[in-house]
mmCIF file of C-alpha atoms in Angstrom:
data_model
loop_
_atom_site.group_PDB
_atom_site.id
_atom_site.type_symbol
_atom_site.label_atom_id
_atom_site.label_comp_id
_atom_site.label_asym_id
_atom_site.label_seq_id
_atom_site.Cartn_x
_atom_site.Cartn_y
_atom_site.Cartn_z
ATOM 1 C CA UNK A 1 39.781 -67.101 20.532
ATOM 2 C CA UNK A 2 35.643 -67.548 20.356
ATOM 3 C CA UNK A 3 33.547 -64.745 21.276
ATOM 4 C CA UNK A 4 30.701 -64.780 23.990
ATOM 5 C CA UNK A 5 28.175 -64.425 20.831
ATOM 6 C CA UNK A 6 29.066 -67.525 19.350
ATOM 7 C CA UNK A 7 29.541 -69.277 21.955
ATOM 8 C CA UNK A 8 25.848 -68.488 23.059
ATOM 9 C CA UNK A 9 23.916 -68.646 19.904
ATOM 10 C CA UNK A 10 24.372 -71.785 19.650
ATOM 11 C CA UNK A 11 24.092 -72.824 23.199
ATOM 12 C CA UNK A 12 20.433 -71.920 23.374
ATOM 13 C CA UNK A 13 19.334 -74.665 21.405
ATOM 14 C CA UNK A 14 21.312 -77.135 23.830
ATOM 15 C CA UNK A 15 18.951 -75.024 26.180
ATOM 16 C CA UNK A 16 15.735 -76.241 24.737
ATOM 17 C CA UNK A 17 15.943 -78.016 21.889
ATOM 18 C CA UNK A 18 13.133 -77.796 20.788
ATOM 19 C CA UNK A 19 14.140 -74.274 19.650
ATOM 20 C CA UNK A 20 15.115 -75.319 16.534
ATOM 21 C CA UNK A 21 11.570 -76.445 15.111
ATOM 22 C CA UNK A 22 10.209 -73.532 16.760
ATOM 23 C CA UNK A 23 12.353 -70.890 15.180
ATOM 24 C CA UNK A 24 12.380 -72.818 11.664
ATOM 25 C CA UNK A 25 8.919 -72.380 11.263
ATOM 26 C CA UNK A 26 9.363 -69.156 10.993
ATOM 27 C CA UNK A 27 10.603 -70.251 7.539
ATOM 28 C CA UNK A 28 7.908 -71.908 6.017
ATOM 29 C CA UNK A 29 9.653 -75.550 7.053
ATOM 30 C CA UNK A 30 7.410 -77.883 9.235
ATOM 31 C CA UNK A 31 9.987 -79.989 11.690
ATOM 32 C CA UNK A 32 7.650 -82.424 13.904
ATOM 33 C CA UNK A 33 8.256 -81.079 17.761
ATOM 34 C CA UNK A 34 10.962 -82.862 20.236
ATOM 35 C CA UNK A 35 10.056 -84.643 22.349
ATOM 36 C CA UNK A 36 13.804 -85.708 23.387
ATOM 37 C CA UNK A 37 17.227 -84.431 22.238
ATOM 38 C CA UNK A 38 20.232 -86.015 23.753
ATOM 39 C CA UNK A 39 23.871 -83.956 23.164
ATOM 40 C CA UNK A 40 26.402 -85.792 21.334
ATOM 41 C CA UNK A 41 30.342 -84.849 21.031
ATOM 42 C CA UNK A 42 30.690 -81.805 19.302
ATOM 43 C CA UNK A 43 34.100 -83.623 18.136
ATOM 44 C CA UNK A 44 34.293 -85.055 14.680
ATOM 45 C CA UNK A 45 38.160 -85.552 14.412
ATOM 46 C CA UNK A 46 39.410 -88.953 12.253
ATOM 47 C CA UNK A 47 42.731 -91.061 13.362
ATOM 48 C CA UNK A 48 44.405 -88.371 11.688
ATOM 49 C CA UNK A 49 45.847 -84.754 12.075
ATOM 50 C CA UNK A 50 43.033 -82.687 10.463
ATOM 51 C CA UNK A 51 40.579 -82.091 13.032
ATOM 52 C CA UNK A 52 36.851 -80.960 12.843
ATOM 53 C CA UNK A 53 34.488 -80.136 15.421
ATOM 54 C CA UNK A 54 30.362 -78.315 14.632
ATOM 55 C CA UNK A 55 29.811 -76.350 17.365
ATOM 56 C CA UNK A 56 26.873 -78.353 18.528
ATOM 57 C CA UNK A 57 25.218 -81.403 18.123
ATOM 58 C CA UNK A 58 22.172 -82.916 18.867
ATOM 59 C CA UNK A 59 20.299 -85.839 18.293
ATOM 60 C CA UNK A 60 16.237 -84.970 18.424
ATOM 61 C CA UNK A 61 14.046 -87.099 18.781
ATOM 62 C CA UNK A 62 10.355 -86.289 18.153
ATOM 63 C CA UNK A 63 6.938 -88.734 16.770
ATOM 64 C CA UNK A 64 7.727 -88.550 13.148
ATOM 65 C CA UNK A 65 11.791 -89.826 13.547
ATOM 66 C CA UNK A 66 14.746 -88.544 14.565
ATOM 67 C CA UNK A 67 17.994 -86.550 13.025
ATOM 68 C CA UNK A 68 20.933 -85.047 14.309
ATOM 69 C CA UNK A 69 20.987 -81.397 14.010
ATOM 70 C CA UNK A 70 24.619 -79.692 13.371
ATOM 71 C CA UNK A 71 24.292 -75.866 14.967
ATOM 72 C CA UNK A 72 26.839 -73.181 13.212
ATOM 73 C CA UNK A 73 27.681 -70.072 15.136
ATOM 74 C CA UNK A 74 28.805 -67.886 12.295
ATOM 75 C CA UNK A 75 29.966 -64.486 13.139
ATOM 76 C CA UNK A 76 31.367 -63.418 8.985
ATOM 77 C CA UNK A 77 31.884 -65.181 5.608
ATOM 78 C CA UNK A 78 33.999 -67.628 5.806
ATOM 79 C CA UNK A 79 34.646 -69.189 2.550
ATOM 80 C CA UNK A 80 36.286 -72.134 4.041
ATOM 81 C CA UNK A 81 33.081 -72.883 6.022
ATOM 82 C CA UNK A 82 31.260 -74.742 3.439
ATOM 83 C CA UNK A 83 33.274 -77.209 2.880
ATOM 84 C CA UNK A 84 33.265 -77.728 6.580
ATOM 85 C CA UNK A 85 30.062 -78.245 6.933
ATOM 86 C CA UNK A 86 29.725 -80.609 3.820
ATOM 87 C CA UNK A 87 32.078 -82.763 6.196
ATOM 88 C CA UNK A 88 30.268 -82.256 8.740
ATOM 89 C CA UNK A 89 27.024 -83.902 6.975
ATOM 90 C CA UNK A 90 28.780 -86.600 5.556
ATOM 91 C CA UNK A 91 31.026 -87.537 8.498
ATOM 92 C CA UNK A 92 27.479 -87.632 10.779
ATOM 93 C CA UNK A 93 25.017 -88.871 8.206
ATOM 94 C CA UNK A 94 28.335 -92.035 7.991
ATOM 95 C CA UNK A 95 28.603 -92.367 11.695
ATOM 96 C CA UNK A 96 25.161 -91.910 12.978
ATOM 97 C CA UNK A 97 23.124 -93.175 10.247
ATOM 98 C CA UNK A 98 20.800 -90.796 10.857
ATOM 99 C CA UNK A 99 19.640 -88.071 8.380
ATOM 100 C CA UNK A 100 21.640 -84.846 9.515
ATOM 101 C CA UNK A 101 20.267 -81.205 9.509
ATOM 102 C CA UNK A 102 22.465 -78.106 9.338
ATOM 103 C CA UNK A 103 21.606 -75.087 11.468
ATOM 104 C CA UNK A 104 23.624 -71.866 10.777
ATOM 105 C CA UNK A 105 22.882 -68.959 13.609
ATOM 106 C CA UNK A 106 23.806 -65.335 12.200
ATOM 107 C CA UNK A 107 23.754 -61.810 13.902
ATOM 108 C CA UNK A 108 25.178 -60.346 10.793
ATOM 109 C CA UNK A 109 22.957 -59.760 8.044
ATOM 110 C CA UNK A 110 24.779 -59.811 4.970
ATOM 111 C CA UNK A 111 27.014 -63.031 6.611
ATOM 112 C CA UNK A 112 23.319 -64.542 6.989
ATOM 113 C CA UNK A 113 21.882 -64.181 3.322
ATOM 114 C CA UNK A 114 25.794 -65.812 2.665
ATOM 115 C CA UNK A 115 25.481 -68.833 4.401
ATOM 116 C CA UNK A 116 21.690 -69.279 3.251
ATOM 117 C CA UNK A 117 23.200 -70.152 -0.206
ATOM 118 C CA UNK A 118 23.185 -73.457 -1.733
ATOM 119 C CA UNK A 119 26.377 -75.205 -2.618
ATOM 120 C CA UNK A 120 26.993 -77.709 -5.013
ATOM 121 C CA UNK A 121 29.856 -79.934 -4.827
ATOM 122 C CA UNK A 122 31.359 -81.395 -7.698
ATOM 123 C CA UNK A 123 30.791 -80.309 -11.610
ATOM 124 C CA UNK A 124 28.031 -78.372 -12.785
ATOM 125 C CA UNK A 125 26.742 -80.975 -14.526
ATOM 126 C CA UNK A 126 26.297 -83.201 -11.930
ATOM 127 C CA UNK A 127 27.189 -82.385 -8.435
ATOM 128 C CA UNK A 128 27.439 -85.179 -6.306
ATOM 129 C CA UNK A 129 26.501 -82.988 -3.274
ATOM 130 C CA UNK A 130 24.347 -79.997 -2.190
ATOM 131 C CA UNK A 131 25.524 -78.411 0.685
ATOM 132 C CA UNK A 132 21.834 -76.635 2.256
ATOM 133 C CA UNK A 133 21.752 -74.801 5.523
ATOM 134 C CA UNK A 134 19.072 -73.733 7.297
ATOM 135 C CA UNK A 135 20.128 -70.323 8.556
ATOM 136 C CA UNK A 136 18.332 -67.908 11.634
ATOM 137 C CA UNK A 137 19.425 -64.095 11.534
ATOM 138 C CA UNK A 138 18.203 -61.407 12.226
ATOM 139 C CA UNK A 139 15.730 -60.946 9.035
ATOM 140 C CA UNK A 140 14.068 -64.475 9.614
ATOM 141 C CA UNK A 141 13.569 -64.303 13.693
ATOM 142 C CA UNK A 142 10.662 -62.738 14.860
ATOM 143 C CA UNK A 143 11.479 -59.363 17.235
ATOM 144 C CA UNK A 144 9.393 -60.702 20.423
ATOM 145 C CA UNK A 145 9.020 -57.533 21.910
ATOM 146 C CA UNK A 146 5.842 -58.306 24.166
ATOM 147 C CA UNK A 147 6.097 -59.380 27.161
ATOM 148 C CA UNK A 148 3.169 -62.123 26.707
ATOM 149 C CA UNK A 149 4.837 -62.977 23.818
ATOM 150 C CA UNK A 150 8.232 -63.684 25.597
ATOM 151 C CA UNK A 151 7.308 -65.789 28.429
ATOM 152 C CA UNK A 152 5.047 -68.549 26.116
ATOM 153 C CA UNK A 153 8.652 -69.323 24.303
ATOM 154 C CA UNK A 154 12.017 -67.563 26.718
ATOM 155 C CA UNK A 155 14.500 -68.965 24.558
ATOM 156 C CA UNK A 156 12.492 -68.216 21.330
ATOM 157 C CA UNK A 157 12.972 -64.363 23.065
ATOM 158 C CA UNK A 158 16.496 -64.662 24.780
ATOM 159 C CA UNK A 159 17.757 -65.899 20.575
ATOM 160 C CA UNK A 160 15.214 -62.921 19.330
ATOM 161 C CA UNK A 161 17.430 -60.291 21.858
ATOM 162 C CA UNK A 162 20.685 -61.948 19.945
ATOM 163 C CA UNK A 163 19.965 -61.831 16.567
ATOM 164 C CA UNK A 164 18.099 -58.375 16.938
ATOM 165 C CA UNK A 165 21.111 -57.052 19.075
ATOM 166 C CA UNK A 166 21.697 -54.044 16.351
ATOM 167 C CA UNK A 167 18.534 -53.505 15.383
ATOM 168 C CA UNK A 168 15.781 -50.525 16.640
ATOM 169 C CA UNK A 169 13.299 -52.001 18.992
ATOM 170 C CA UNK A 170 15.954 -53.976 20.739
ATOM 171 C CA UNK A 171 14.662 -52.003 24.214
ATOM 172 C CA UNK A 172 11.469 -53.361 24.413
ATOM 173 C CA UNK A 173 12.916 -56.363 23.693
ATOM 174 C CA UNK A 174 14.954 -57.355 26.196
ATOM 175 C CA UNK A 175 12.089 -55.346 28.516
ATOM 176 C CA UNK A 176 10.052 -57.496 27.824
ATOM 177 C CA UNK A 177 12.704 -60.725 27.881
ATOM 178 C CA UNK A 178 13.664 -59.683 31.369
ATOM 179 C CA UNK A 179 9.666 -59.618 32.136
ATOM 180 C CA UNK A 180 9.461 -63.012 31.115
ATOM 181 C CA UNK A 181 12.088 -64.380 32.892
ATOM 182 C CA UNK A 182 11.457 -62.357 36.505
ATOM 183 C CA UNK A 183 7.993 -64.476 36.199
ATOM 184 C CA UNK A 184 10.342 -68.050 35.411
ATOM 185 C CA UNK A 185 12.381 -67.215 38.536
ATOM 186 C CA UNK A 186 9.756 -67.499 41.170
ATOM 187 C CA UNK A 187 9.146 -71.734 39.574
ATOM 188 C CA UNK A 188 12.621 -72.188 38.029
ATOM 189 C CA UNK A 189 16.008 -69.775 38.717
ATOM 190 C CA UNK A 190 18.099 -72.357 38.366
ATOM 191 C CA UNK A 191 17.097 -71.862 34.503
ATOM 192 C CA UNK A 192 16.129 -68.546 34.454
ATOM 193 C CA UNK A 193 19.699 -67.569 35.576
ATOM 194 C CA UNK A 194 21.326 -69.589 33.182
ATOM 195 C CA UNK A 195 19.296 -67.279 30.239
ATOM 196 C CA UNK A 196 20.075 -64.329 31.903
ATOM 197 C CA UNK A 197 23.968 -65.566 31.338
ATOM 198 C CA UNK A 198 23.198 -66.783 27.567
ATOM 199 C CA UNK A 199 21.762 -63.035 26.894
ATOM 200 C CA UNK A 200 24.741 -61.306 27.937
ATOM 201 C CA UNK A 201 26.468 -63.474 26.275
ATOM 202 C CA UNK A 202 25.117 -63.049 22.745
ATOM 203 C CA UNK A 203 24.337 -58.822 23.630
ATOM 204 C CA UNK A 204 28.268 -59.276 24.214
ATOM 205 C CA UNK A 205 29.450 -55.332 23.559
ATOM 206 C CA UNK A 206 26.823 -54.116 21.645
ATOM 207 C CA UNK A 207 25.752 -50.686 22.885
ATOM 208 C CA UNK A 208 22.005 -53.369 23.579
ATOM 209 C CA UNK A 209 24.766 -54.757 25.820
ATOM 210 C CA UNK A 210 24.484 -52.126 29.027
ATOM 211 C CA UNK A 211 20.295 -51.660 28.392
ATOM 212 C CA UNK A 212 20.743 -55.773 29.184
ATOM 213 C CA UNK A 213 22.814 -54.989 32.392
ATOM 214 C CA UNK A 214 20.552 -51.962 33.701
ATOM 215 C CA UNK A 215 17.816 -54.243 33.572
ATOM 216 C CA UNK A 216 19.163 -57.019 34.430
ATOM 217 C CA UNK A 217 21.000 -54.391 38.045
ATOM 218 C CA UNK A 218 17.681 -52.574 38.177
ATOM 219 C CA UNK A 219 14.415 -54.551 37.315
ATOM 220 C CA UNK A 220 15.397 -57.602 38.170
ATOM 221 C CA UNK A 221 17.599 -58.046 40.708
ATOM 222 C CA UNK A 222 16.415 -60.226 41.755
ATOM 223 C CA UNK A 223 18.567 -62.755 40.188
ATOM 224 C CA UNK A 224 21.359 -63.700 41.225
ATOM 225 C CA UNK A 225 23.841 -65.320 38.434
ATOM 226 C CA UNK A 226 27.702 -63.918 38.786
ATOM 227 C CA UNK A 227 25.731 -61.564 35.653
ATOM 228 C CA UNK A 228 24.328 -59.680 37.845
ATOM 229 C CA UNK A 229 26.924 -59.684 40.825
ATOM 230 C CA UNK A 230 29.962 -59.197 38.203
ATOM 231 C CA UNK A 231 27.997 -55.730 37.607
ATOM 232 C CA UNK A 232 27.684 -55.111 41.217
ATOM 233 C CA UNK A 233 31.565 -55.500 41.557
ATOM 234 C CA UNK A 234 31.976 -53.987 38.751
ATOM 235 C CA UNK A 235 29.809 -50.780 40.289
ATOM 236 C CA UNK A 236 30.780 -50.560 44.053
ATOM 237 C CA UNK A 237 34.936 -50.116 42.479
ATOM 238 C CA UNK A 238 33.842 -47.439 39.923
ATOM 239 C CA UNK A 239 32.137 -45.837 42.796
ATOM 240 C CA UNK A 240 34.956 -46.501 45.095
ATOM 241 C CA UNK A 241 37.481 -45.053 41.963
ATOM 242 C CA UNK A 242 35.174 -42.242 42.245
ATOM 243 C CA UNK A 243 35.740 -41.116 46.151
ATOM 244 C CA UNK A 244 38.687 -42.235 45.979
ATOM 245 C CA UNK A 245 39.798 -38.977 43.078
ATOM 246 C CA UNK A 246 37.356 -36.676 44.243
ATOM 247 C CA UNK A 247 39.225 -36.533 48.158
ATOM 248 C CA UNK A 248 42.757 -36.171 46.365
ATOM 249 C CA UNK A 249 41.392 -33.198 44.085
ATOM 250 C CA UNK A 250 39.688 -31.658 47.398
ATOM 251 C CA UNK A 251 43.123 -31.577 49.146
ATOM 252 C CA UNK A 252 44.772 -30.996 46.502
ATOM 253 C CA UNK A 253 47.495 -33.896 45.766
ATOM 254 C CA UNK A 254 48.586 -33.494 42.881
ATOM 255 C CA UNK A 255 47.332 -36.753 39.983
ATOM 256 C CA UNK A 256 48.719 -37.773 37.139
ATOM 257 C CA UNK A 257 46.776 -39.124 33.712
ATOM 258 C CA UNK A 258 48.746 -42.191 34.433
ATOM 259 C CA UNK A 259 47.984 -42.932 38.211
ATOM 260 C CA UNK A 260 44.188 -41.164 37.401
ATOM 261 C CA UNK A 261 44.670 -44.445 35.102
ATOM 262 C CA UNK A 262 45.273 -46.964 37.381
ATOM 263 C CA UNK A 263 43.140 -45.856 40.510
ATOM 264 C CA UNK A 264 39.823 -45.616 37.676
ATOM 265 C CA UNK A 265 40.883 -49.182 35.500
ATOM 266 C CA UNK A 266 41.179 -51.148 39.367
ATOM 267 C CA UNK A 267 39.126 -53.747 39.435
ATOM 268 C CA UNK A 268 39.537 -55.138 43.045
ATOM 269 C CA UNK A 269 37.448 -53.400 45.946
ATOM 270 C CA UNK A 270 40.195 -54.235 48.741
ATOM 271 C CA UNK A 271 43.174 -52.574 47.077
ATOM 272 C CA UNK A 272 40.899 -49.736 46.360
ATOM 273 C CA UNK A 273 39.707 -49.480 49.848
ATOM 274 C CA UNK A 274 42.969 -49.745 50.785
ATOM 275 C CA UNK A 275 43.496 -46.701 48.341
ATOM 276 C CA UNK A 276 40.644 -45.032 49.898
ATOM 277 C CA UNK A 277 41.520 -45.121 53.394
ATOM 278 C CA UNK A 278 45.268 -43.559 52.625
ATOM 279 C CA UNK A 279 43.696 -40.955 50.536
ATOM 280 C CA UNK A 280 42.090 -39.586 53.560
ATOM 281 C CA UNK A 281 45.559 -38.579 55.263
ATOM 282 C CA UNK A 282 48.645 -39.639 52.239
ATOM 283 C CA UNK A 283 51.024 -36.163 51.619
ATOM 284 C CA UNK A 284 51.634 -37.844 47.743
ATOM 285 C CA UNK A 285 50.369 -40.120 45.629
ATOM 286 C CA UNK A 286 53.429 -42.058 46.358
ATOM 287 C CA UNK A 287 51.437 -42.529 49.232
ATOM 288 C CA UNK A 288 48.739 -44.103 47.834
ATOM 289 C CA UNK A 289 50.152 -46.795 46.127
ATOM 290 C CA UNK A 290 53.089 -47.058 49.002
ATOM 291 C CA UNK A 291 53.492 -51.870 49.786
ATOM 292 C CA UNK A 292 51.877 -51.923 53.151
ATOM 293 C CA UNK A 293 54.554 -51.889 56.310
ATOM 294 C CA UNK A 294 53.850 -55.940 56.867
ATOM 295 C CA UNK A 295 54.704 -56.429 53.069
ATOM 296 C CA UNK A 296 57.736 -54.342 53.722
ATOM 297 C CA UNK A 297 58.796 -55.697 56.385
ATOM 298 C CA UNK A 298 58.272 -58.933 55.331
#
């Protein structure tokens, strides 16, 4: 199953293909700025059972010429991946007749160090092909922690948040990003929402995800993204569940652990509202969970 960070780490380059050239300059590598970019099919499957797909594939146009950018989000070491990458690059070059560049994006430092190692294909006396990915990770993507800096390059600030989600200082990065997105929302609310969602996906289940969720709700409540709506719904559900248990406890109604778990894990506001109403007069937890009379009649 593809994880949220995996999706976010390559989709950010779809959102802003120019981010590639700006980000790898930190590595001392100069690519010309993109003047246009075209999303290409990510399916690299040939007419045979073997299926291979790159995460994101873009044709980058610059004043110095065009090239293909294949972006791979790598969550952990995979010794088979260099073989796939070699296939991607050879296939893309043969299909599009354009020079391909492989960019690997990693949140984990050890994975980034592994991915950056060149892989020679062929005998040691004369390797026929060398796979040399460009790698972006926590050690070479800067920590964008100043609001003005984040506002100057929001996509880079989003990438910084994704890759430094487990580092000290992530709270400053997220606060700077939230402030920058607040300014962007005035001009382009749709794009601001996309960056909110990508940041949430990139942080996934890290402890920094809660910081971001709190910032989106409290400091940037102007966002109307599905993330914000989801968070508010979760908050309402948790509050209603707590009210139900408080009423039952105050009325002396015994609540077994399994029933307590059923209430606290429920995210259906309609069901919780019904249970809340019943908890006011119910003589037992069974009455709280009883089927509606209309259902019984049917």
